[in-house]
């Protein structure tokens, strides 16, 4: 039995076991005893995760054909094969305590997966993910870069992020039209940003949705009294602000909104 890749699920199955092993070996935090794999497909990463007997492996898969395959080929997973949509489920129903996250993430939902990581950031100390190279570069980009954006700022506020290696399209079935990359996120020591996090998210999103505009123009819909914000911020564009500067801006806007 094999599983046919479904275009609507963004499935591209990794076929190179050496790369699969390299991805799994990129998990470094040996203190974490649970791992959740997103979109295991036919288990090319799963087989290496299961080799570590001190690690409890869970997999979440939306494709019923893949779920049946995993039950047949990896019976030791038992009820740790979770059939459902990672983007919608309450993970705390299945995992208790901290867990690492790993996966060959479907291209069409990779950004949404990272937004979920942010929701569970206090339970997820480490993430190793393979995704579209372009998105990987966006997440790891720093200020001043054309690829620096919403995910860069929000993820880097909570995680140290490393671009590990590039993966060629010919090691997938079917081959995608773009290259892939593997990145690692390691939770930093920040417990609180000291600002209204929902407001920060809104500011970052609104700024980058109009990234060519100066902050004075992109944020005036959010802050009617924008001119009460320190003028030194207002003539800048979003890609010119570091993560820490976005946090400082959020604190200042919070004061203006509640004045």
PDB file of C-alpha atoms in Angstrom:
ATOM      1  CA  UNK A   1       0.000   0.000   0.000  1.00  0.00           C
ATOM      2  CA  UNK A   2       1.254   3.456  -0.900  1.00  0.00           C
ATOM      3  CA  UNK A   3      -0.404   6.830  -0.506  1.00  0.00           C
ATOM      4  CA  UNK A   4      -1.006   9.026  -3.532  1.00  0.00           C
ATOM      5  CA  UNK A   5      -0.024  12.637  -3.029  1.00  0.00           C
ATOM      6  CA  UNK A   6      -3.026  14.966  -3.020  1.00  0.00           C
ATOM      7  CA  UNK A   7      -2.564  18.385  -4.545  1.00  0.00           C
ATOM      8  CA  UNK A   8      -5.294  20.001  -2.426  1.00  0.00           C
ATOM      9  CA  UNK A   9      -3.376  18.991   0.734  1.00  0.00           C
ATOM     10  CA  UNK A  10      -0.076  20.321  -0.616  1.00  0.00           C
ATOM     11  CA  UNK A  11       1.491  16.865  -0.283  1.00  0.00           C
ATOM     12  CA  UNK A  12       5.032  16.259  -1.567  1.00  0.00           C
ATOM     13  CA  UNK A  13       6.439  13.108   0.009  1.00  0.00           C
ATOM     14  CA  UNK A  14      10.133  13.152   0.899  1.00  0.00           C
ATOM     15  CA  UNK A  15      11.817  10.061  -0.565  1.00  0.00           C
ATOM     16  CA  UNK A  16      15.432  10.527   0.574  1.00  0.00           C
ATOM     17  CA  UNK A  17      15.982   8.705   3.874  1.00  0.00           C
ATOM     18  CA  UNK A  18      19.348  10.395   4.490  1.00  0.00           C
ATOM     19  CA  UNK A  19      17.658  13.797   4.463  1.00  0.00           C
ATOM     20  CA  UNK A  20      14.833  12.457   6.646  1.00  0.00           C
ATOM     21  CA  UNK A  21      17.399  11.241   9.174  1.00  0.00           C
ATOM     22  CA  UNK A  22      19.191  14.604   9.029  1.00  0.00           C
ATOM     23  CA  UNK A  23      15.923  16.445   9.758  1.00  0.00           C
ATOM     24  CA  UNK A  24      15.110  14.241  12.765  1.00  0.00           C
ATOM     25  CA  UNK A  25      18.699  14.581  14.029  1.00  0.00           C
ATOM     26  CA  UNK A  26      18.217  18.366  14.018  1.00  0.00           C
ATOM     27  CA  UNK A  27      16.045  18.045  17.137  1.00  0.00           C
ATOM     28  CA  UNK A  28      18.519  19.004  19.861  1.00  0.00           C
ATOM     29  CA  UNK A  29      16.565  19.327  23.099  1.00  0.00           C
ATOM     30  CA  UNK A  30      16.951  15.879  24.656  1.00  0.00           C
ATOM     31  CA  UNK A  31      15.058  16.964  27.796  1.00  0.00           C
ATOM     32  CA  UNK A  32      11.787  16.994  25.871  1.00  0.00           C
ATOM     33  CA  UNK A  33      10.232  13.528  25.936  1.00  0.00           C
ATOM     34  CA  UNK A  34       7.300  14.158  23.580  1.00  0.00           C
ATOM     35  CA  UNK A  35       7.354  15.074  19.901  1.00  0.00           C
ATOM     36  CA  UNK A  36       4.474  15.857  17.565  1.00  0.00           C
ATOM     37  CA  UNK A  37       4.977  15.331  13.851  1.00  0.00           C
ATOM     38  CA  UNK A  38       2.678  17.315  11.565  1.00  0.00           C
ATOM     39  CA  UNK A  39       1.724  15.699   8.255  1.00  0.00           C
ATOM     40  CA  UNK A  40       3.709  12.448   8.461  1.00  0.00           C
ATOM     41  CA  UNK A  41       2.342  11.064   5.176  1.00  0.00           C
ATOM     42  CA  UNK A  42       3.976   7.639   4.797  1.00  0.00           C
ATOM     43  CA  UNK A  43       6.213   8.065   7.823  1.00  0.00           C
ATOM     44  CA  UNK A  44       9.594   8.900   6.308  1.00  0.00           C
ATOM     45  CA  UNK A  45      10.425  11.029   9.377  1.00  0.00           C
ATOM     46  CA  UNK A  46       8.315   8.928  11.742  1.00  0.00           C
ATOM     47  CA  UNK A  47      10.503   5.847  11.331  1.00  0.00           C
ATOM     48  CA  UNK A  48      13.534   7.746  12.665  1.00  0.00           C
ATOM     49  CA  UNK A  49      11.579   9.386  15.484  1.00  0.00           C
ATOM     50  CA  UNK A  50      10.457   5.946  16.646  1.00  0.00           C
ATOM     51  CA  UNK A  51      14.068   4.765  16.882  1.00  0.00           C
ATOM     52  CA  UNK A  52      14.467   6.928  19.999  1.00  0.00           C
ATOM     53  CA  UNK A  53      12.794   4.777  22.650  1.00  0.00           C
ATOM     54  CA  UNK A  54      13.004   7.577  25.216  1.00  0.00           C
ATOM     55  CA  UNK A  55      10.821   9.776  23.009  1.00  0.00           C
ATOM     56  CA  UNK A  56       7.047   9.486  22.807  1.00  0.00           C
ATOM     57  CA  UNK A  57       6.072  10.208  19.201  1.00  0.00           C
ATOM     58  CA  UNK A  58       2.660  11.559  18.239  1.00  0.00           C
ATOM     59  CA  UNK A  59       1.632  12.231  14.642  1.00  0.00           C
ATOM     60  CA  UNK A  60      -1.243  14.341  13.355  1.00  0.00           C
ATOM     61  CA  UNK A  61      -2.527  13.712   9.851  1.00  0.00           C
ATOM     62  CA  UNK A  62      -5.561  15.072   8.006  1.00  0.00           C
ATOM     63  CA  UNK A  63      -5.360  12.596   5.091  1.00  0.00           C
ATOM     64  CA  UNK A  64      -7.343   9.433   5.881  1.00  0.00           C
ATOM     65  CA  UNK A  65      -5.343   7.369   3.393  1.00  0.00           C
ATOM     66  CA  UNK A  66      -2.133   8.326   5.207  1.00  0.00           C
ATOM     67  CA  UNK A  67      -3.742   7.570   8.584  1.00  0.00           C
ATOM     68  CA  UNK A  68      -4.587   4.039   7.392  1.00  0.00           C
ATOM     69  CA  UNK A  69      -1.025   3.622   6.068  1.00  0.00           C
ATOM     70  CA  UNK A  70       0.493   4.721   9.386  1.00  0.00           C
ATOM     71  CA  UNK A  71      -1.697   2.344  11.394  1.00  0.00           C
ATOM     72  CA  UNK A  72      -0.667  -0.511   9.091  1.00  0.00           C
ATOM     73  CA  UNK A  73       3.079   0.209   8.946  1.00  0.00           C
ATOM     74  CA  UNK A  74       3.683   1.728  12.401  1.00  0.00           C
ATOM     75  CA  UNK A  75       1.328  -0.189  14.707  1.00  0.00           C
ATOM     76  CA  UNK A  76       3.496   0.789  17.701  1.00  0.00           C
ATOM     77  CA  UNK A  77       2.057   4.322  17.398  1.00  0.00           C
ATOM     78  CA  UNK A  78      -1.373   3.010  18.414  1.00  0.00           C
ATOM     79  CA  UNK A  79      -3.655   5.841  19.515  1.00  0.00           C
ATOM     80  CA  UNK A  80      -0.832   8.355  19.056  1.00  0.00           C
ATOM     81  CA  UNK A  81      -1.896   8.645  15.407  1.00  0.00           C
ATOM     82  CA  UNK A  82      -4.183  11.662  15.610  1.00  0.00           C
ATOM     83  CA  UNK A  83      -6.561  11.946  12.678  1.00  0.00           C
ATOM     84  CA  UNK A  84      -7.573  15.557  12.157  1.00  0.00           C
ATOM     85  CA  UNK A  85      -6.656  19.104  11.241  1.00  0.00           C
ATOM     86  CA  UNK A  86      -3.620  20.416  13.146  1.00  0.00           C
ATOM     87  CA  UNK A  87      -4.788  23.989  12.543  1.00  0.00           C
ATOM     88  CA  UNK A  88      -8.093  23.436  14.352  1.00  0.00           C
ATOM     89  CA  UNK A  89      -7.526  20.886  17.101  1.00  0.00           C
ATOM     90  CA  UNK A  90      -6.821  21.462  20.783  1.00  0.00           C
ATOM     91  CA  UNK A  91      -3.395  19.857  21.128  1.00  0.00           C
ATOM     92  CA  UNK A  92      -3.665  19.761  24.927  1.00  0.00           C
ATOM     93  CA  UNK A  93      -6.252  16.999  24.556  1.00  0.00           C
ATOM     94  CA  UNK A  94      -3.466  14.726  23.313  1.00  0.00           C
ATOM     95  CA  UNK A  95      -0.198  16.066  24.706  1.00  0.00           C
ATOM     96  CA  UNK A  96       0.484  16.970  28.319  1.00  0.00           C
ATOM     97  CA  UNK A  97       3.496  19.079  29.163  1.00  0.00           C
ATOM     98  CA  UNK A  98       6.153  20.338  26.755  1.00  0.00           C
ATOM     99  CA  UNK A  99       6.629  18.819  23.304  1.00  0.00           C
ATOM    100  CA  UNK A 100       8.800  19.396  20.262  1.00  0.00           C
ATOM    101  CA  UNK A 101       7.210  19.922  16.860  1.00  0.00           C
ATOM    102  CA  UNK A 102       8.601  18.502  13.633  1.00  0.00           C
ATOM    103  CA  UNK A 103       7.406  17.937  10.092  1.00  0.00           C
ATOM    104  CA  UNK A 104       7.708  18.209   6.364  1.00  0.00           C
ATOM    105  CA  UNK A 105       5.113  20.973   6.455  1.00  0.00           C
ATOM    106  CA  UNK A 106       2.653  21.227   3.550  1.00  0.00           C
ATOM    107  CA  UNK A 107       3.524  24.360   1.576  1.00  0.00           C
ATOM    108  CA  UNK A 108      -0.029  25.664   1.525  1.00  0.00           C
ATOM    109  CA  UNK A 109      -0.347  25.841   5.319  1.00  0.00           C
ATOM    110  CA  UNK A 110       3.233  26.300   6.555  1.00  0.00           C
ATOM    111  CA  UNK A 111       2.676  29.927   7.635  1.00  0.00           C
ATOM    112  CA  UNK A 112      -0.497  28.939   9.513  1.00  0.00           C
ATOM    113  CA  UNK A 113       1.426  26.152  11.266  1.00  0.00           C
ATOM    114  CA  UNK A 114       3.860  28.752  12.631  1.00  0.00           C
ATOM    115  CA  UNK A 115       1.031  30.957  13.863  1.00  0.00           C
ATOM    116  CA  UNK A 116      -0.189  27.920  15.822  1.00  0.00           C
ATOM    117  CA  UNK A 117       3.329  27.457  17.190  1.00  0.00           C
ATOM    118  CA  UNK A 118       3.016  30.983  18.595  1.00  0.00           C
ATOM    119  CA  UNK A 119      -0.235  30.015  20.318  1.00  0.00           C
ATOM    120  CA  UNK A 120       1.500  27.068  22.003  1.00  0.00           C
ATOM    121  CA  UNK A 121       4.873  28.754  22.511  1.00  0.00           C
ATOM    122  CA  UNK A 122       4.936  27.948  26.234  1.00  0.00           C
ATOM    123  CA  UNK A 123       4.529  24.223  25.482  1.00  0.00           C
ATOM    124  CA  UNK A 124       6.798  24.099  22.400  1.00  0.00           C
ATOM    125  CA  UNK A 125      10.480  24.702  23.214  1.00  0.00           C
ATOM    126  CA  UNK A 126      11.729  23.491  19.831  1.00  0.00           C
ATOM    127  CA  UNK A 127      10.489  23.235  16.245  1.00  0.00           C
ATOM    128  CA  UNK A 128      12.253  21.615  13.292  1.00  0.00           C
ATOM    129  CA  UNK A 129      10.374  22.087  10.055  1.00  0.00           C
ATOM    130  CA  UNK A 130      10.887  21.658   6.339  1.00  0.00           C
ATOM    131  CA  UNK A 131       9.008  24.198   4.271  1.00  0.00           C
ATOM    132  CA  UNK A 132       9.218  26.215   1.088  1.00  0.00           C
ATOM    133  CA  UNK A 133      12.645  27.881   0.897  1.00  0.00           C
ATOM    134  CA  UNK A 134      11.086  31.284   0.295  1.00  0.00           C
ATOM    135  CA  UNK A 135       9.044  31.054   3.518  1.00  0.00           C
ATOM    136  CA  UNK A 136      12.060  29.755   5.451  1.00  0.00           C
ATOM    137  CA  UNK A 137      14.059  32.783   4.288  1.00  0.00           C
ATOM    138  CA  UNK A 138      11.208  35.066   5.331  1.00  0.00           C
ATOM    139  CA  UNK A 139      11.050  33.599   8.840  1.00  0.00           C
ATOM    140  CA  UNK A 140      14.819  33.827   9.364  1.00  0.00           C
ATOM    141  CA  UNK A 141      15.226  37.316   7.810  1.00  0.00           C
ATOM    142  CA  UNK A 142      16.375  40.272   9.880  1.00  0.00           C
ATOM    143  CA  UNK A 143      15.402  43.947   9.693  1.00  0.00           C
ATOM    144  CA  UNK A 144      16.419  45.756   6.521  1.00  0.00           C
ATOM    145  CA  UNK A 145      15.775  42.680   4.368  1.00  0.00           C
ATOM    146  CA  UNK A 146      13.101  42.625   1.656  1.00  0.00           C
ATOM    147  CA  UNK A 147      11.891  39.276   3.003  1.00  0.00           C
ATOM    148  CA  UNK A 148      11.579  40.477   6.625  1.00  0.00           C
ATOM    149  CA  UNK A 149       7.897  40.495   7.529  1.00  0.00           C
ATOM    150  CA  UNK A 150       5.080  39.515   9.880  1.00  0.00           C
ATOM    151  CA  UNK A 151       6.290  36.010  10.697  1.00  0.00           C
ATOM    152  CA  UNK A 152       9.904  37.170  11.064  1.00  0.00           C
ATOM    153  CA  UNK A 153       8.964  39.664  13.779  1.00  0.00           C
ATOM    154  CA  UNK A 154       6.421  37.585  15.687  1.00  0.00           C
ATOM    155  CA  UNK A 155       8.429  34.346  15.708  1.00  0.00           C
ATOM    156  CA  UNK A 156      11.734  36.048  16.501  1.00  0.00           C
ATOM    157  CA  UNK A 157      10.116  37.723  19.503  1.00  0.00           C
ATOM    158  CA  UNK A 158       9.799  34.294  21.121  1.00  0.00           C
ATOM    159  CA  UNK A 159      12.299  32.030  19.336  1.00  0.00           C
ATOM    160  CA  UNK A 160      15.918  31.933  18.200  1.00  0.00           C
ATOM    161  CA  UNK A 161      15.745  30.807  14.574  1.00  0.00           C
ATOM    162  CA  UNK A 162      18.337  29.041  12.423  1.00  0.00           C
ATOM    163  CA  UNK A 163      18.311  28.234   8.707  1.00  0.00           C
ATOM    164  CA  UNK A 164      19.803  24.727   8.693  1.00  0.00           C
ATOM    165  CA  UNK A 165      19.983  23.516   5.080  1.00  0.00           C
ATOM    166  CA  UNK A 166      18.389  23.645   1.642  1.00  0.00           C
ATOM    167  CA  UNK A 167      16.625  20.608   0.121  1.00  0.00           C
ATOM    168  CA  UNK A 168      16.485  20.043  -3.654  1.00  0.00           C
ATOM    169  CA  UNK A 169      13.132  19.429  -5.290  1.00  0.00           C
ATOM    170  CA  UNK A 170      14.220  16.092  -6.850  1.00  0.00           C
ATOM    171  CA  UNK A 171      14.051  14.227  -3.495  1.00  0.00           C
ATOM    172  CA  UNK A 172      10.257  14.497  -3.340  1.00  0.00           C
ATOM    173  CA  UNK A 173       7.396  12.616  -4.952  1.00  0.00           C
ATOM    174  CA  UNK A 174       5.931  14.449  -6.751  1.00  0.00           C
ATOM    175  CA  UNK A 175       8.731  17.030  -7.023  1.00  0.00           C
ATOM    176  CA  UNK A 176       7.567  20.537  -6.047  1.00  0.00           C
ATOM    177  CA  UNK A 177       8.353  23.427  -8.378  1.00  0.00           C
ATOM    178  CA  UNK A 178      10.459  25.170  -5.724  1.00  0.00           C
ATOM    179  CA  UNK A 179      13.286  24.316  -3.368  1.00  0.00           C
ATOM    180  CA  UNK A 180      12.683  23.552   0.301  1.00  0.00           C
ATOM    181  CA  UNK A 181      14.617  24.385   3.442  1.00  0.00           C
ATOM    182  CA  UNK A 182      14.846  23.124   6.998  1.00  0.00           C
ATOM    183  CA  UNK A 183      14.817  25.579   9.894  1.00  0.00           C
ATOM    184  CA  UNK A 184      15.024  25.188  13.662  1.00  0.00           C
ATOM    185  CA  UNK A 185      13.246  27.340  16.233  1.00  0.00           C
ATOM    186  CA  UNK A 186      14.485  27.289  19.832  1.00  0.00           C
ATOM    187  CA  UNK A 187      12.384  29.010  22.475  1.00  0.00           C
ATOM    188  CA  UNK A 188      14.228  31.973  23.954  1.00  0.00           C
ATOM    189  CA  UNK A 189      14.146  33.093  27.597  1.00  0.00           C
ATOM    190  CA  UNK A 190      11.476  35.778  27.073  1.00  0.00           C
ATOM    191  CA  UNK A 191       8.464  35.167  29.313  1.00  0.00           C
ATOM    192  CA  UNK A 192       6.664  38.434  28.623  1.00  0.00           C
ATOM    193  CA  UNK A 193       7.166  41.143  26.014  1.00  0.00           C
ATOM    194  CA  UNK A 194       5.835  43.761  28.398  1.00  0.00           C
ATOM    195  CA  UNK A 195       3.246  45.007  25.921  1.00  0.00           C
ATOM    196  CA  UNK A 196      -0.267  44.136  24.762  1.00  0.00           C
ATOM    197  CA  UNK A 197       0.554  41.151  22.544  1.00  0.00           C
ATOM    198  CA  UNK A 198      -2.681  41.350  20.550  1.00  0.00           C
ATOM    199  CA  UNK A 199      -1.948  44.993  19.831  1.00  0.00           C
ATOM    200  CA  UNK A 200       1.614  44.100  18.785  1.00  0.00           C
ATOM    201  CA  UNK A 201       0.266  41.475  16.392  1.00  0.00           C
ATOM    202  CA  UNK A 202      -2.157  44.018  14.902  1.00  0.00           C
ATOM    203  CA  UNK A 203       0.561  46.672  14.539  1.00  0.00           C
ATOM    204  CA  UNK A 204       2.991  44.256  12.855  1.00  0.00           C
ATOM    205  CA  UNK A 205       0.316  42.905  10.532  1.00  0.00           C
ATOM    206  CA  UNK A 206      -1.015  46.324   9.553  1.00  0.00           C
ATOM    207  CA  UNK A 207       2.484  47.734   9.032  1.00  0.00           C
ATOM    208  CA  UNK A 208       3.662  44.939   6.732  1.00  0.00           C
ATOM    209  CA  UNK A 209       0.390  44.734   4.824  1.00  0.00           C
ATOM    210  CA  UNK A 210       1.327  48.216   3.600  1.00  0.00           C
ATOM    211  CA  UNK A 211       5.070  47.750   3.787  1.00  0.00           C
ATOM    212  CA  UNK A 212       5.930  50.497   1.288  1.00  0.00           C
ATOM    213  CA  UNK A 213       4.204  53.118   3.403  1.00  0.00           C
ATOM    214  CA  UNK A 214       5.692  54.965   6.328  1.00  0.00           C
ATOM    215  CA  UNK A 215       4.256  53.970   9.696  1.00  0.00           C
ATOM    216  CA  UNK A 216       2.458  57.332   9.952  1.00  0.00           C
ATOM    217  CA  UNK A 217       0.263  56.296   7.000  1.00  0.00           C
ATOM    218  CA  UNK A 218      -0.080  52.563   7.589  1.00  0.00           C
ATOM    219  CA  UNK A 219      -1.068  52.918  11.261  1.00  0.00           C
ATOM    220  CA  UNK A 220      -3.346  55.963  11.218  1.00  0.00           C
ATOM    221  CA  UNK A 221      -6.433  53.738  10.836  1.00  0.00           C
ATOM    222  CA  UNK A 222      -5.425  51.904  13.996  1.00  0.00           C
ATOM    223  CA  UNK A 223      -4.312  54.992  15.930  1.00  0.00           C
ATOM    224  CA  UNK A 224      -6.534  57.987  15.064  1.00  0.00           C
ATOM    225  CA  UNK A 225      -4.256  60.271  17.109  1.00  0.00           C
ATOM    226  CA  UNK A 226      -1.145  58.990  15.365  1.00  0.00           C
ATOM    227  CA  UNK A 227       0.622  62.355  15.750  1.00  0.00           C
ATOM    228  CA  UNK A 228       0.775  61.791  19.521  1.00  0.00           C
ATOM    229  CA  UNK A 229       3.166  58.912  18.862  1.00  0.00           C
ATOM    230  CA  UNK A 230       6.861  59.872  19.017  1.00  0.00           C
ATOM    231  CA  UNK A 231       7.667  61.385  15.599  1.00  0.00           C
ATOM    232  CA  UNK A 232      10.901  59.397  15.262  1.00  0.00           C
ATOM    233  CA  UNK A 233       8.847  56.250  14.556  1.00  0.00           C
ATOM    234  CA  UNK A 234       6.465  57.741  12.037  1.00  0.00           C
ATOM    235  CA  UNK A 235       8.832  58.395   9.135  1.00  0.00           C
ATOM    236  CA  UNK A 236      10.101  54.804   9.137  1.00  0.00           C
ATOM    237  CA  UNK A 237       8.940  51.785   7.154  1.00  0.00           C
ATOM    238  CA  UNK A 238       8.200  48.460   8.883  1.00  0.00           C
ATOM    239  CA  UNK A 239      11.253  46.582   7.569  1.00  0.00           C
ATOM    240  CA  UNK A 240      13.461  49.175   9.298  1.00  0.00           C
ATOM    241  CA  UNK A 241      12.263  48.186  12.795  1.00  0.00           C
ATOM    242  CA  UNK A 242      13.831  45.397  14.823  1.00  0.00           C
ATOM    243  CA  UNK A 243      11.687  43.063  16.926  1.00  0.00           C
ATOM    244  CA  UNK A 244      12.569  45.065  20.048  1.00  0.00           C
ATOM    245  CA  UNK A 245      11.600  48.321  18.312  1.00  0.00           C
ATOM    246  CA  UNK A 246       8.203  46.901  17.325  1.00  0.00           C
ATOM    247  CA  UNK A 247       7.660  45.967  20.975  1.00  0.00           C
ATOM    248  CA  UNK A 248       8.651  49.485  22.072  1.00  0.00           C
ATOM    249  CA  UNK A 249       6.328  50.990  19.449  1.00  0.00           C
ATOM    250  CA  UNK A 250       3.464  48.798  20.693  1.00  0.00           C
ATOM    251  CA  UNK A 251       4.043  50.080  24.240  1.00  0.00           C
ATOM    252  CA  UNK A 252       3.947  53.669  23.034  1.00  0.00           C
ATOM    253  CA  UNK A 253       0.804  53.182  20.924  1.00  0.00           C
ATOM    254  CA  UNK A 254      -0.835  51.471  23.914  1.00  0.00           C
ATOM    255  CA  UNK A 255      -0.218  54.630  25.995  1.00  0.00           C
ATOM    256  CA  UNK A 256      -1.714  56.848  23.265  1.00  0.00           C
ATOM    257  CA  UNK A 257      -4.784  54.636  22.853  1.00  0.00           C
ATOM    258  CA  UNK A 258      -5.442  54.583  26.601  1.00  0.00           C
ATOM    259  CA  UNK A 259      -4.620  58.228  27.327  1.00  0.00           C
TER     260      UNK A 259
END
